Coordinates of C-alpha atoms and ligand atoms in Angstrom, one line a residue:
M19 CA -21.7 -2.1 8.7
Q20 CA -20.4 -1.5 12.0
E21 CA -18.1 -3.5 14.5
I22 CA -18.0 -3.6 18.3
I23 CA -14.5 -4.1 19.7
S24 CA -14.3 -5.1 23.4
P25 CA -11.0 -4.4 25.6
A26 CA -8.6 -7.0 25.5
R27 CA -5.4 -7.8 27.7
A28 CA -3.7 -10.5 25.2
I29 CA -2.9 -11.2 21.7
D30 CA -1.9 -14.9 21.1
G31 CA -1.9 -17.1 17.9
V32 CA -0.8 -17.4 14.5
V33 CA -1.8 -15.0 11.4
T34 CA -1.3 -15.5 7.9
P35 CA -1.9 -12.0 6.4
P36 CA -3.5 -11.8 3.0
G37 CA -1.3 -11.6 -0.1
D38 CA 0.5 -8.0 -0.4
K39 CA -1.5 -5.5 -2.0
S40 CA 1.4 -3.7 -3.8
I41 CA 2.8 -6.7 -5.4
S42 CA -0.6 -8.0 -6.4
H43 CA -1.4 -5.1 -8.3
R44 CA 2.0 -5.3 -10.1
Y45 CA 1.7 -8.9 -11.1
G46 CA -2.1 -8.4 -12.0
M47 CA -1.0 -5.6 -14.4
L48 CA 2.3 -7.3 -15.8
G49 CA 0.1 -10.4 -16.4
A50 CA -2.2 -8.7 -18.2
I51 CA 0.3 -7.3 -20.7
A52 CA 2.8 -10.3 -20.7
E53 CA 2.3 -12.8 -23.5
G54 CA 0.7 -16.1 -22.2
T55 CA -0.3 -17.2 -19.0
T56 CA 0.5 -15.8 -15.6
T57 CA -0.6 -17.9 -12.5
I58 CA -0.5 -15.8 -9.2
S59 CA -1.0 -17.7 -5.9
N60 CA -2.1 -15.9 -2.6
Y61 CA -3.2 -12.7 -4.8
S62 CA -4.6 -10.3 -2.4
T63 CA -8.2 -10.6 -1.3
G64 CA -8.7 -7.0 -0.8
A65 CA -10.9 -5.0 -3.1
D66 CA -8.3 -2.6 -4.5
C67 CA -6.6 -5.6 -6.0
Q68 CA -10.0 -6.9 -7.6
S69 CA -10.5 -3.4 -9.0
T70 CA -7.0 -4.0 -10.9
L71 CA -8.2 -7.3 -12.1
G72 CA -11.4 -5.8 -13.2
C73 CA -9.7 -3.2 -15.2
M74 CA -7.5 -5.5 -16.7
A75 CA -10.4 -7.9 -17.8
A76 CA -12.1 -4.8 -19.2
L77 CA -9.0 -4.2 -21.2
G78 CA -9.1 -7.5 -22.8
A79 CA -7.1 -9.9 -20.5
T80 CA -8.9 -13.1 -19.6
V81 CA -8.8 -13.5 -15.7
E82 CA -9.9 -16.5 -13.8
R83 CA -10.1 -17.0 -10.0
K84 CA -9.6 -20.5 -9.0
D85 CA -8.3 -22.2 -5.6
G86 CA -7.1 -18.9 -4.3
K87 CA -5.2 -18.3 -7.4
A88 CA -5.5 -15.6 -10.2
V89 CA -4.8 -17.0 -13.6
I90 CA -4.2 -14.3 -16.3
H91 CA -4.0 -14.9 -20.0
G92 CA -2.4 -11.8 -21.2
G93 CA -1.2 -10.1 -24.4
A94 CA -2.1 -7.0 -26.5
L95 CA -4.8 -4.8 -24.7
R96 CA -8.1 -3.7 -26.4
E97 CA -10.2 -0.4 -26.1
P98 CA -12.5 -0.9 -23.0
A99 CA -16.3 -0.7 -23.7
A100 CA -16.7 1.6 -20.6
Q101 CA -14.9 3.7 -18.1
L102 CA -12.4 1.6 -16.1
D103 CA -13.3 1.5 -12.6
A104 CA -10.4 1.9 -9.9
G105 CA -12.5 1.9 -7.1
N106 CA -10.8 3.3 -4.0
S107 CA -7.3 2.2 -5.4
G108 CA -4.6 4.8 -6.1
S109 CA -2.2 2.2 -7.2
T110 CA -4.6 0.8 -9.6
I111 CA -5.3 4.4 -11.4
R112 CA -1.7 5.6 -11.1
M113 CA 0.0 2.7 -12.4
L114 CA -2.4 1.5 -14.9
S115 CA -2.3 5.1 -16.5
G116 CA 1.3 4.5 -17.4
I117 CA 0.2 1.3 -19.4
L118 CA -2.9 3.2 -20.8
A119 CA -0.9 6.2 -22.0
A120 CA 0.9 4.0 -24.5
Q121 CA -1.9 2.0 -26.1
R122 CA -3.5 2.7 -29.5
F123 CA -6.7 3.6 -28.1
T124 CA -8.4 6.1 -25.8
S125 CA -9.5 5.2 -22.3
R126 CA -11.0 6.7 -19.3
I127 CA -10.5 5.7 -15.8
G128 CA -12.0 7.0 -12.5
G129 CA -13.1 5.7 -9.1
D130 CA -15.1 6.3 -5.8
E131 CA -15.5 9.5 -4.0
S132 CA -12.1 9.4 -2.2
L133 CA -10.2 8.4 -5.3
S134 CA -11.7 11.4 -7.1
R135 CA -10.1 13.7 -4.8
R136 CA -6.7 12.2 -5.0
P137 CA -3.8 14.3 -7.0
M138 CA -2.8 12.8 -10.4
Q139 CA -0.8 15.9 -11.5
R140 CA 2.2 13.7 -10.3
I141 CA 1.5 11.2 -13.1
I142 CA 0.2 13.6 -15.7
Q143 CA 3.3 15.5 -15.6
P144 CA 6.0 12.9 -16.4
L145 CA 3.5 10.8 -18.8
T146 CA 3.1 14.2 -20.8
E147 CA 6.9 14.5 -20.9
M148 CA 6.9 11.0 -22.5
G149 CA 4.5 12.2 -25.2
A150 CA 1.1 11.3 -23.6
S151 CA -2.1 13.1 -23.9
I152 CA -4.3 13.1 -20.7
E153 CA -7.1 15.1 -19.7
A154 CA -8.2 15.2 -16.0
R155 CA -11.0 17.0 -13.9
D156 CA -9.8 20.3 -13.1
E157 CA -6.4 19.2 -14.7
K158 CA -5.6 17.3 -11.6
F159 CA -8.2 14.8 -10.3
P160 CA -9.9 11.7 -11.6
P161 CA -11.6 10.7 -14.0
L162 CA -8.6 10.9 -16.4
T163 CA -9.2 10.7 -20.3
I164 CA -6.0 9.2 -21.8
H165 CA -5.5 9.2 -25.4
G166 CA -2.9 6.5 -26.3
R167 CA 0.2 7.7 -28.0
E168 CA 3.6 6.6 -29.0
L169 CA 5.8 7.4 -26.2
H170 CA 9.5 7.9 -25.9
G171 CA 11.6 7.2 -22.8
I172 CA 12.7 10.1 -20.2
D173 CA 15.2 10.7 -17.7
Y174 CA 13.0 11.7 -14.7
T175 CA 13.8 12.6 -11.2
L176 CA 11.0 12.0 -9.0
P177 CA 9.8 15.2 -7.0
V178 CA 7.8 13.2 -4.5
A179 CA 8.9 9.9 -2.7
S180 CA 6.2 7.7 -4.5
A181 CA 6.4 4.2 -5.6
Q182 CA 3.2 4.7 -7.6
V183 CA 4.7 7.4 -9.7
K184 CA 8.0 5.6 -10.2
S185 CA 5.9 2.6 -11.2
C186 CA 3.6 4.7 -13.6
V187 CA 6.8 6.0 -15.5
L188 CA 8.6 2.4 -15.6
L189 CA 5.3 0.8 -17.0
A190 CA 4.9 3.4 -19.7
G191 CA 8.6 3.0 -20.3
L192 CA 7.8 -0.6 -21.3
F193 CA 6.2 0.7 -24.5
A194 CA 8.2 3.7 -25.2
K195 CA 11.1 4.3 -27.7
G196 CA 14.3 4.5 -26.1
D197 CA 15.4 4.0 -22.5
T198 CA 13.5 5.1 -19.4
I199 CA 15.5 6.5 -16.3
V200 CA 13.8 7.0 -13.1
R201 CA 15.9 8.6 -10.3
E202 CA 14.7 8.5 -6.7
P203 CA 15.4 11.0 -4.2
V204 CA 14.6 8.7 -1.4
R205 CA 14.3 4.9 -2.0
T206 CA 10.7 3.6 -1.9
R207 CA 9.4 0.1 -2.3
D208 CA 10.9 -1.6 -5.2
H209 CA 8.2 -4.2 -6.2
T210 CA 7.9 -2.8 -9.7
E211 CA 11.5 -3.2 -10.4
I212 CA 11.7 -6.7 -9.0
A213 CA 8.6 -7.8 -10.9
L214 CA 9.6 -6.3 -14.2
A215 CA 12.9 -8.3 -14.0
E216 CA 10.8 -11.5 -13.2
F217 CA 8.7 -11.0 -16.2
G218 CA 11.5 -10.6 -18.6
A219 CA 12.2 -6.8 -18.9
D220 CA 15.9 -5.4 -19.2
I221 CA 16.1 -3.3 -16.1
E222 CA 19.0 -2.4 -13.8
V223 CA 19.0 -0.7 -10.7
E224 CA 21.9 1.2 -9.3
R225 CA 21.1 2.8 -6.0
R226 CA 18.5 5.0 -6.6
V227 CA 18.6 5.2 -10.3
I228 CA 16.6 2.9 -12.3
T229 CA 17.1 2.2 -16.0
L230 CA 14.5 0.3 -18.2
R231 CA 15.8 -0.5 -21.7
E232 CA 13.4 -0.2 -24.5
G233 CA 11.9 -3.2 -26.3
A234 CA 11.8 -6.2 -24.1
K235 CA 8.9 -8.7 -24.4
L236 CA 7.3 -9.9 -21.2
T237 CA 6.3 -13.4 -20.9
G238 CA 3.7 -14.9 -18.4
R239 CA 5.0 -16.6 -15.2
E240 CA 4.1 -18.6 -12.0
L241 CA 4.3 -16.3 -9.0
Y242 CA 3.5 -16.3 -5.3
V243 CA 2.5 -13.5 -3.6
P244 CA 3.9 -12.8 0.0
G245 CA 1.8 -11.7 2.8
D246 CA 1.1 -8.2 3.5
L247 CA 3.6 -6.6 6.0
S248 CA 1.4 -3.6 6.2
S249 CA -1.6 -5.5 7.0
A250 CA 0.3 -7.5 9.4
A251 CA 1.4 -4.2 11.3
F252 CA -2.0 -3.8 12.9
F253 CA -1.6 -7.0 14.8
M254 CA 2.1 -6.5 15.4
V255 CA 1.0 -3.3 17.0
A256 CA -2.0 -4.9 18.9
A257 CA 0.5 -7.5 20.5
L258 CA 3.1 -4.5 21.5
L259 CA 0.1 -2.7 23.3
M260 CA -1.2 -5.7 25.3
P261 CA 0.3 -6.7 28.7
E262 CA 0.5 -10.2 27.3
A263 CA 1.5 -11.4 23.6
N264 CA 2.8 -14.2 21.8
L265 CA 2.1 -13.7 17.9
V266 CA 3.4 -15.5 15.0
I267 CA 3.0 -13.9 11.6
H268 CA 3.3 -16.7 9.0
N269 CA 4.6 -15.9 5.4
V270 CA 5.0 -12.3 5.3
G271 CA 6.7 -10.0 2.8
L272 CA 10.0 -8.7 4.2
N273 CA 11.4 -7.1 1.0
P274 CA 13.9 -4.5 2.5
T275 CA 12.1 -1.5 1.1
R276 CA 9.1 -2.5 3.2
S277 CA 10.7 -3.9 6.3
A278 CA 11.7 -0.4 7.9
L279 CA 8.9 -1.3 10.3
L280 CA 10.7 -4.1 12.1
D281 CA 13.9 -2.0 12.7
F282 CA 11.7 0.8 13.9
L283 CA 9.4 -1.2 16.3
V284 CA 12.9 -3.0 17.7
S285 CA 14.2 0.8 18.2
M286 CA 11.2 1.2 20.4
G287 CA 11.9 -1.7 22.3
A288 CA 9.7 -4.5 20.7
S289 CA 10.6 -8.1 20.9
I290 CA 10.6 -9.4 17.1
K291 CA 12.3 -12.3 15.9
V292 CA 12.5 -13.5 12.3
L293 CA 12.1 -17.1 12.4
D294 CA 12.5 -18.3 8.8
L295 CA 13.4 -16.4 5.6
Q296 CA 12.9 -17.5 2.0
Q297 CA 12.9 -16.0 -1.5
S298 CA 10.1 -16.3 -4.1
G299 CA 9.7 -14.3 -7.3
G300 CA 12.7 -12.2 -6.2
E301 CA 10.9 -11.2 -2.9
V302 CA 11.9 -12.0 0.7
I303 CA 9.3 -13.9 2.7
G304 CA 9.5 -14.9 6.6
D305 CA 7.7 -15.7 9.6
L306 CA 7.9 -13.4 12.7
R307 CA 7.4 -13.7 16.1
I308 CA 6.2 -10.8 18.4
R309 CA 6.1 -10.9 22.1
A310 CA 4.8 -8.3 24.9
S311 CA 7.4 -5.6 25.2
K312 CA 8.0 -2.3 27.0
I313 CA 7.7 0.2 24.4
Q314 CA 9.7 3.3 24.4
G315 CA 9.0 6.6 22.3
G316 CA 10.4 7.2 18.8
E317 CA 10.3 9.4 15.8
I318 CA 9.8 9.1 12.2
S319 CA 11.2 11.5 9.8
G320 CA 13.1 12.0 6.6
A321 CA 13.7 8.9 4.4
L322 CA 12.0 6.9 7.2
T323 CA 8.7 8.5 6.8
A324 CA 8.6 7.3 3.2
G325 CA 9.4 3.7 4.6
L326 CA 6.6 3.5 6.8
I327 CA 4.1 5.7 5.3
D328 CA 1.4 2.9 5.3
E329 CA 1.9 2.0 8.7
I330 CA 1.8 5.4 10.4
P331 CA -1.8 5.2 11.6
A332 CA -1.1 2.1 13.4
L333 CA 2.3 3.4 14.8
A334 CA 0.4 6.4 16.1
V335 CA -1.7 4.1 18.2
L336 CA 1.2 2.4 19.5
G337 CA 2.8 5.8 20.3
A338 CA -0.1 7.0 22.4
G339 CA 0.4 3.7 24.5
S340 CA 4.2 3.9 24.5
E341 CA 6.3 5.6 27.2
G342 CA 7.7 8.3 25.4
G343 CA 5.3 9.0 22.5
L344 CA 5.6 9.4 18.9
T345 CA 6.6 12.3 16.7
V346 CA 6.1 12.1 13.0
R347 CA 7.8 14.7 10.5
D348 CA 8.0 15.1 6.6
A349 CA 4.7 13.3 6.1
A350 CA 2.8 15.8 4.0
E351 CA 1.9 12.6 1.8
L352 CA -0.3 11.6 4.5
R353 CA -2.9 14.3 3.7
V354 CA -3.3 12.9 0.3
K355 CA -3.8 9.2 1.2
E356 CA -7.5 7.8 1.1
T357 CA -8.4 10.3 3.7
D358 CA -6.2 13.3 5.1
R359 CA -4.7 10.8 7.5
I360 CA -3.0 13.4 9.8
A361 CA -6.7 14.9 10.1
T362 CA -8.5 11.3 10.5
I363 CA -6.0 10.3 13.1
A364 CA -6.3 13.5 15.1
S365 CA -10.3 13.3 14.9
N366 CA -10.4 9.9 16.0
F367 CA -7.8 10.3 19.1
E368 CA -9.8 13.3 20.2
R369 CA -13.1 10.9 20.1
M370 CA -11.3 8.6 22.6
G371 CA -9.8 11.5 24.7
V372 CA -6.1 10.8 23.4
K373 CA -4.1 14.0 22.9
I374 CA -2.3 15.0 19.6
E375 CA -0.6 18.0 18.3
T376 CA -0.8 18.3 14.4
S377 CA 1.3 20.3 11.9
H378 CA 1.2 20.7 8.1
D379 CA 3.3 17.6 7.7
G380 CA 3.1 15.5 10.7
F381 CA 2.0 15.2 14.3
H382 CA 3.1 14.6 17.8
V383 CA 1.4 12.0 20.1
P384 CA 2.6 12.1 23.9
G385 CA 2.9 8.6 25.5
N386 CA 1.3 7.0 28.5
Q387 CA -2.3 7.9 27.5
K388 CA -5.4 6.1 28.3
F389 CA -7.9 5.3 25.4
H390 CA -11.3 6.0 26.2
A391 CA -14.4 4.1 24.9
A392 CA -15.7 5.9 21.8
E393 CA -17.5 6.0 18.3
I394 CA -14.8 5.7 15.7
E395 CA -15.5 7.2 12.2
P396 CA -12.9 5.9 9.7
E397 CA -14.4 8.2 7.1
G398 CA -13.9 5.6 4.5
D399 CA -10.3 4.8 5.0
H400 CA -9.2 1.3 5.5
R401 CA -6.0 1.9 7.6
I402 CA -7.9 4.2 9.8
A403 CA -10.5 1.5 10.5
M404 CA -8.1 -1.0 11.5
A405 CA -5.7 1.2 13.3
F406 CA -8.3 2.4 15.7
S407 CA -9.8 -1.0 16.2
I408 CA -6.4 -1.8 17.6
A409 CA -6.6 1.3 19.8
A410 CA -10.0 -0.1 20.7
L411 CA -8.4 -3.3 22.3
A412 CA -6.7 -0.9 25.0
A413 CA -9.8 1.2 25.4
D414 CA -11.5 1.2 29.0
G415 CA -14.8 0.0 27.4
P416 CA -16.4 -1.3 24.2
C417 CA -15.9 1.0 20.9
T418 CA -18.0 1.0 17.8
I419 CA -16.2 1.3 14.5
H420 CA -18.5 2.8 12.0
G421 CA -18.4 1.9 8.4
A422 CA -15.9 -1.0 9.3
D423 CA -16.5 -2.9 6.0
V424 CA -14.0 -0.3 4.7
A425 CA -11.2 -2.9 6.0
G426 CA -12.0 -4.9 2.9
V427 CA -10.2 -2.5 0.7
S428 CA -7.0 -4.1 1.7
F429 CA -7.9 -6.9 4.3
P430 CA -11.4 -8.4 4.2
E431 CA -10.5 -10.8 7.0
F432 CA -9.2 -8.3 9.4
F433 CA -12.1 -8.4 11.8
S434 CA -12.5 -12.2 12.0
T435 CA -8.6 -12.5 12.5
L436 CA -8.6 -10.0 15.1
R437 CA -11.4 -11.9 17.1
E438 CA -9.3 -15.2 17.0
I439 CA -6.3 -13.8 18.5
A440 CA -7.5 -11.1 21.1
R441 CA -8.5 -12.4 24.4
Ligands
LIG28 C1 2.1 2.0 -2.9 C2 2.9 3.1 -2.8 C3 2.6 4.2 -1.8 C4 1.6 3.5 -0.6 C5 0.4 2.9 -1.3 C6 1.0 1.5 -2.3 C7 2.6 1.0 -4.1 O1 1.8 5.3 -2.3 O2 1.2 4.6 0.3 O3 -0.5 2.2 -0.1 O4 2.1 0.2 -4.1 O5 3.4 1.7 -4.9 P1 2.7 6.4 -2.8 O6 3.5 5.8 -4.3 O7 1.5 7.5 -3.1 O8 3.7 6.8 -1.8

């Protein structure tokens, strides 16, 4: 499927983003292993999160979808009849592997072509240290064959800033003998820690050290998933690129380990107001108002890179339209996302006549650039499709986004929402 995006000059309206992808995965997995019923409102509509529910159903949980809710009857898992399909979802395969490593059965989990190229050594290594037995293609790629074993807790310092790896170890730790400790060099999203506490795990977080005590029983819960700030980011950037904008983002997750985006945009000159704040299931939810602003340049490096990792494609587009450009460093992780995002950002900028210089772990996009009408190739990467749809709004003619349906991985309603708010 392709989408044609015409130039716009204003963004105006109220957007309610889909349920947060990261939180939905965690609630879906924990609901399936918790005793009793978990009811999840506003569960993500994205394909990735349906992959998680599909896997949990194949592992024996009863999963029903009604009135926008996911209702899961959880408990002990059982051996799946076939290979588990994580689709395009790195979160599904990496986090679920932690659970599978501790079961009394062997399972196999894989996914699509993009997922089959993504590194799994980062989870195989700590899980093996816990006593797991895992085989991978070429020792590092999916599919994974996981022979369930009795695991023991470890004290693990993450070598990469990755919430998926942290979560994988903690989920394995739920079934392990002894306590599990994870130490983070850089703070990453803490939805797993929050969700584990909500489901009744005995977990303690002190700065960047997480301790999960052995033996807690998880019980089903009623939960609400806040809107996805990483999905909302595309429209926020659109508002900041246009000469006229008055955009409200309703019910969006503002967990402090995710909301670096707000501070960063404000540091670039964005007018963003937090209109309302509430708490739900330990997560912070709010409404935002974004108005047209004059945007300066910015730099993303060090710990900030981990905090903005999913927003960098959208921020790259804003950087090209800003006064001072955008520099991104310490972002080698971008090279192992759904695509090599440094390469797919650069190739699509080149198609639009936008200059960019890349390095092994980042890029520099000069500011004040013109976006020219082009054919955009997201190469099967949802965030590249959405980021360049926003660039297309600022282009000098209509742009074609090829393979645009890939946006459905995280945000199936992206294009219909964009048409509602762009004029
Ligand atoms: C995620 C963590 C990040 C992020 C991904 C979702 C999560 O990946 O890029 O979209 O839900 O834990 P890494 O853990 O690989 O950094």
